mmCIF file of C-alpha atoms in Angstrom:
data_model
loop_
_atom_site.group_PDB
_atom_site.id
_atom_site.type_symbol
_atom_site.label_atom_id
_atom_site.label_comp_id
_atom_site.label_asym_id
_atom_site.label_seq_id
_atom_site.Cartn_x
_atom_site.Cartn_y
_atom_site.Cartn_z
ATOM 1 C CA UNK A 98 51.222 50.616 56.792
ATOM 2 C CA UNK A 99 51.061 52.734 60.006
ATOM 3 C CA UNK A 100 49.853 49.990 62.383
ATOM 4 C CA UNK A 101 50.477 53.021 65.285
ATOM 5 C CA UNK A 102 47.918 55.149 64.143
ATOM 6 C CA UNK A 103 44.038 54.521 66.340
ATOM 7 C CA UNK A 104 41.516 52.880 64.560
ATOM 8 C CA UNK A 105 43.981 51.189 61.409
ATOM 9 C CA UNK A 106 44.171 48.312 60.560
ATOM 10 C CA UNK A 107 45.647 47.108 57.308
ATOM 11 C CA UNK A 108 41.818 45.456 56.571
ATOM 12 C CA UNK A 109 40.751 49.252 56.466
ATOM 13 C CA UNK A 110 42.739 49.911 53.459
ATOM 14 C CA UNK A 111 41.089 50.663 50.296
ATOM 15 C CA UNK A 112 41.079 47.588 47.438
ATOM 16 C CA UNK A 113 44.827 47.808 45.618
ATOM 17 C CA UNK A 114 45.749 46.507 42.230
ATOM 18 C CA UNK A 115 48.701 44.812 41.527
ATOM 19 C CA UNK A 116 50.362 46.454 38.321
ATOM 20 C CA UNK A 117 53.683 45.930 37.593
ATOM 21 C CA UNK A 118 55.871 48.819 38.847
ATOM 22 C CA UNK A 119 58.779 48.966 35.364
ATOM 23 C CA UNK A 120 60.321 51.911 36.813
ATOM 24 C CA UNK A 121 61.695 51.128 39.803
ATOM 25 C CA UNK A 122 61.656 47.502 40.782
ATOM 26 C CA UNK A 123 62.533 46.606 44.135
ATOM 27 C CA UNK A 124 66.478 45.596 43.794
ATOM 28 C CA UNK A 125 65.983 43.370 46.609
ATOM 29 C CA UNK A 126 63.219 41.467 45.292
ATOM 30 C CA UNK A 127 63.011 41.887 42.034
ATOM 31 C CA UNK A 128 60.157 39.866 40.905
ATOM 32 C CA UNK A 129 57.860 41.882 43.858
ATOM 33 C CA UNK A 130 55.050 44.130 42.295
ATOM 34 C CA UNK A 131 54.005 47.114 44.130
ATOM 35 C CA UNK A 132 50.146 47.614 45.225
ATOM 36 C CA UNK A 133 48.312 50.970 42.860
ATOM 37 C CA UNK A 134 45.050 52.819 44.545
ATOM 38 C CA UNK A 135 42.173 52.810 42.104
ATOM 39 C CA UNK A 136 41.772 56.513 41.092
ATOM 40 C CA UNK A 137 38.658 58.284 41.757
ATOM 41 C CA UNK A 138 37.614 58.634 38.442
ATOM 42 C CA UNK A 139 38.342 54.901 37.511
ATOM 43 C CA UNK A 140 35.702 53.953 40.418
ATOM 44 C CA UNK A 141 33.125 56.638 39.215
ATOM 45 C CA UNK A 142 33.693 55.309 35.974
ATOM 46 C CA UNK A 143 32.986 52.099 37.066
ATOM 47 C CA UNK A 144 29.955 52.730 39.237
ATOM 48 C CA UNK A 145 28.473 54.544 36.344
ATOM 49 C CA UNK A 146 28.730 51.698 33.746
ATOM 50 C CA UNK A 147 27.130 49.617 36.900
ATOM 51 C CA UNK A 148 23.957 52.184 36.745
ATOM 52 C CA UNK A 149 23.691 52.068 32.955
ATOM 53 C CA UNK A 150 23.392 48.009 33.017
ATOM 54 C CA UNK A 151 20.551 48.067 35.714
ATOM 55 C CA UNK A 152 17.082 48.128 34.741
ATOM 56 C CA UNK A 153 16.246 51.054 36.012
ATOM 57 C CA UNK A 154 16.387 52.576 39.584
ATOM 58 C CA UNK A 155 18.940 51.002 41.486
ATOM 59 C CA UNK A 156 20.368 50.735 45.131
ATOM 60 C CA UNK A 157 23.929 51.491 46.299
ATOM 61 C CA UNK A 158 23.454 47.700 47.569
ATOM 62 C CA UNK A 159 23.129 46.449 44.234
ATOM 63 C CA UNK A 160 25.568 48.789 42.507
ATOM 64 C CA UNK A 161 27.906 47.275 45.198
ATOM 65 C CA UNK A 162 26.748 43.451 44.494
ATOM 66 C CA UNK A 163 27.504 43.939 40.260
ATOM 67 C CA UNK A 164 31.174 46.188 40.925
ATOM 68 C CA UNK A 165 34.255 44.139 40.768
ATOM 69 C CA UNK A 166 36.532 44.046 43.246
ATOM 70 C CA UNK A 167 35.237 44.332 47.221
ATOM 71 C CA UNK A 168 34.475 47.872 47.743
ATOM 72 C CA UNK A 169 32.839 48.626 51.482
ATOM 73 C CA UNK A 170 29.056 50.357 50.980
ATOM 74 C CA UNK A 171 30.346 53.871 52.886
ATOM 75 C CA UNK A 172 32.709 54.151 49.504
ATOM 76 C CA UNK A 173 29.935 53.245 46.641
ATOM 77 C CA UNK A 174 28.000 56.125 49.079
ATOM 78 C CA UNK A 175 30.767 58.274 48.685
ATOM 79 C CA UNK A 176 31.311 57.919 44.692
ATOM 80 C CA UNK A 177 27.573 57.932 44.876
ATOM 81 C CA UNK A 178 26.899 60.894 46.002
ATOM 82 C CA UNK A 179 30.172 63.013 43.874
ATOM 83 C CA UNK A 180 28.172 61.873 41.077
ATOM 84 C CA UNK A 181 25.129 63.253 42.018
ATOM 85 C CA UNK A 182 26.913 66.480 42.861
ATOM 86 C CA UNK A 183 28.248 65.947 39.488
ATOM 87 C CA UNK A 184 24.803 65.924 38.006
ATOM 88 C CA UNK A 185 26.273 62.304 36.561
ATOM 89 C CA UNK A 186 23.317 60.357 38.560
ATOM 90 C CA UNK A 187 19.743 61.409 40.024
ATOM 91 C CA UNK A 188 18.657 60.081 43.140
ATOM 92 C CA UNK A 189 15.260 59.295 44.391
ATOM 93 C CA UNK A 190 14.304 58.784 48.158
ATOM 94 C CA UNK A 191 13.083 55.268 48.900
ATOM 95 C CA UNK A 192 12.229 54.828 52.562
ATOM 96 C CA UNK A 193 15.672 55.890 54.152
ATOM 97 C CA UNK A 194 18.029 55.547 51.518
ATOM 98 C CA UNK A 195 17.998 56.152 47.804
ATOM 99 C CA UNK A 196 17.521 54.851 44.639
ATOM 100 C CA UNK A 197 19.769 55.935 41.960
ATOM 101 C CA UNK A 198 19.981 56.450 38.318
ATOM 102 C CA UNK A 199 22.514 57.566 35.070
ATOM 103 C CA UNK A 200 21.217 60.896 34.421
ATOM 104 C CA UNK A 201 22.238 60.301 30.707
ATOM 105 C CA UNK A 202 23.344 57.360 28.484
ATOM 106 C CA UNK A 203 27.453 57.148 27.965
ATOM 107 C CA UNK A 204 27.443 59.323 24.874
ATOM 108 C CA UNK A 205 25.880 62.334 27.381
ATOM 109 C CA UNK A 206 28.463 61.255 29.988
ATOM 110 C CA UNK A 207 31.320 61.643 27.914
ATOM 111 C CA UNK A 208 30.322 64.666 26.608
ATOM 112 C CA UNK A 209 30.142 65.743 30.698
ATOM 113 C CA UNK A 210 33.273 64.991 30.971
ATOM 114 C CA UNK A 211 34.543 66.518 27.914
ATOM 115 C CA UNK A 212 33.032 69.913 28.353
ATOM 116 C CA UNK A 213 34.195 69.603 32.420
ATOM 117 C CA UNK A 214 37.957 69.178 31.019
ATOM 118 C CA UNK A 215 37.327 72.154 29.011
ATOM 119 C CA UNK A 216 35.728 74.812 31.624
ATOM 120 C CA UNK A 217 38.797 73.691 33.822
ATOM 121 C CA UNK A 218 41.477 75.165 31.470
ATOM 122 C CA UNK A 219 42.227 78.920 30.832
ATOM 123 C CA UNK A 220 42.663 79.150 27.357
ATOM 124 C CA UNK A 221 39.815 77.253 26.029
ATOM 125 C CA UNK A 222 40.649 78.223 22.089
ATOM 126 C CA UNK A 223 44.390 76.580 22.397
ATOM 127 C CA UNK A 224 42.158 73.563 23.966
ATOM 128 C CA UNK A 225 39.995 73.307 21.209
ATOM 129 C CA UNK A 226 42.377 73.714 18.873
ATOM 130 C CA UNK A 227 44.621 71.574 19.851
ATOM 131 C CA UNK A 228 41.586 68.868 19.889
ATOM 132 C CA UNK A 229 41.107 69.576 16.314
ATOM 133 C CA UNK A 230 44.285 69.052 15.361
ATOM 134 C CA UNK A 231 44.680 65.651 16.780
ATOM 135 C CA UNK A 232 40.996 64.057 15.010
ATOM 136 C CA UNK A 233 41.431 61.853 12.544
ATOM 137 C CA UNK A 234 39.997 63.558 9.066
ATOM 138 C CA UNK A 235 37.192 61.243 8.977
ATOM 139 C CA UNK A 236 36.050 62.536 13.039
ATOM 140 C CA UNK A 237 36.982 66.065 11.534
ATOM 141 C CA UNK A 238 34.588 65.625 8.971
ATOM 142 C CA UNK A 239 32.150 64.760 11.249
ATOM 143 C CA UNK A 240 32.788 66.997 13.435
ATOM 144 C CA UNK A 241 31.945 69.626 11.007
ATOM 145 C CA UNK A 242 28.786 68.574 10.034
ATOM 146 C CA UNK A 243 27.603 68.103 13.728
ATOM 147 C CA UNK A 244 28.478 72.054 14.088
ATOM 148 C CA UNK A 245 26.556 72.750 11.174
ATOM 149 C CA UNK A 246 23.258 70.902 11.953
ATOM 150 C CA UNK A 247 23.372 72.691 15.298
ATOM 151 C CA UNK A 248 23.604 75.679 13.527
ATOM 152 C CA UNK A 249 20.404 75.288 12.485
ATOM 153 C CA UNK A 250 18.745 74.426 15.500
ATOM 154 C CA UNK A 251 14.622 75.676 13.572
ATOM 155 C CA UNK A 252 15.652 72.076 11.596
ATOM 156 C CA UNK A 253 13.024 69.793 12.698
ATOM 157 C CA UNK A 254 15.398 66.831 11.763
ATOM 158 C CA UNK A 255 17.958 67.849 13.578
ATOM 159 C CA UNK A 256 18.578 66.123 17.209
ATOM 160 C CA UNK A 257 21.179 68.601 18.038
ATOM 161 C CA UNK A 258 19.009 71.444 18.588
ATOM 162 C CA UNK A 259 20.239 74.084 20.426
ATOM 163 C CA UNK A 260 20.864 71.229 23.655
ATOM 164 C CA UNK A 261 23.751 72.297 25.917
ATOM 165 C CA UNK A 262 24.076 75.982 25.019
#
């Protein structure tokens, strides 16, 4: 806490968790806990299971209201607005602000994230393979048979389609 810096004040700070910190306790006090920062993508996380519960459309207000913890409106704004960058969330203008929504249920968000993991990394075969490697035969299996249906994307049964390529 830098009390000498302009414009801080320790009310400023962002919400902390208390964890318990099992690799270095304090010797002096060693029942203390030390204070964690929620990461960004715990709080996107978080905002994002917010949006899927609404009914709809909803403000950064009420996202705000239904997170835990006490999170000032500028940040929700902030993780907000990643997400839209993200193409996570759409956003529609309502008078001066917005009104936001998941741009896909959880299934389509995970497989955001999956495929974002994967264009970050240079060798995207050792990726993949090592994913493979580490499914459980019955995932494998499906697996499989996911990458054949979309195979056939002409399959007017099939939901996979050609989506995402």
């Amino acid at each position: 806490m830098d009390s000498a810096r302009p414009g801080h004040h320790p009310d400023n700070e962002p919400p902390r968790e208390e964890v318990p910190d099992a690799v270095s306790p304090d010797p002096v006090r060693p029942d203390s806990r030390r204070l964690r920062r929620r990461g960004q993508g715990e709080l996107e996380a978080q905002v994002l299971a917010v949006l899927h519960s609404a009914n709809g459309p909803a403000t950064a207000g009420w996202v705000q209201e239904h997170l835990d913890g006490d999170l000032a409106y500028t940040t929700v704004i902030t993780i907000l607005s990643r997400l839209y960058a993200k193409n996570a969330v759409t956003r529609s203008r309502e008078g001066r602000s917005y009104t936001w929504t998941s741009a896909s249920d959880e299934a389509g968000l995970a497989a955001l994230r999956m495929r974002r993991v994967l264009d970050g990394e240079r060798d995207r075969d050792a990726v993949l393979a090592r994913f493979i490697s580490a499914l459980s035969p019955g995932d494998e299996e499906r697996l499989r048979a996911l990458l054949a249906r979309a195979a056939a994307p002409d399959d007017p049964d099939n939901p996979l389609g050609m989506e995402g390529r």
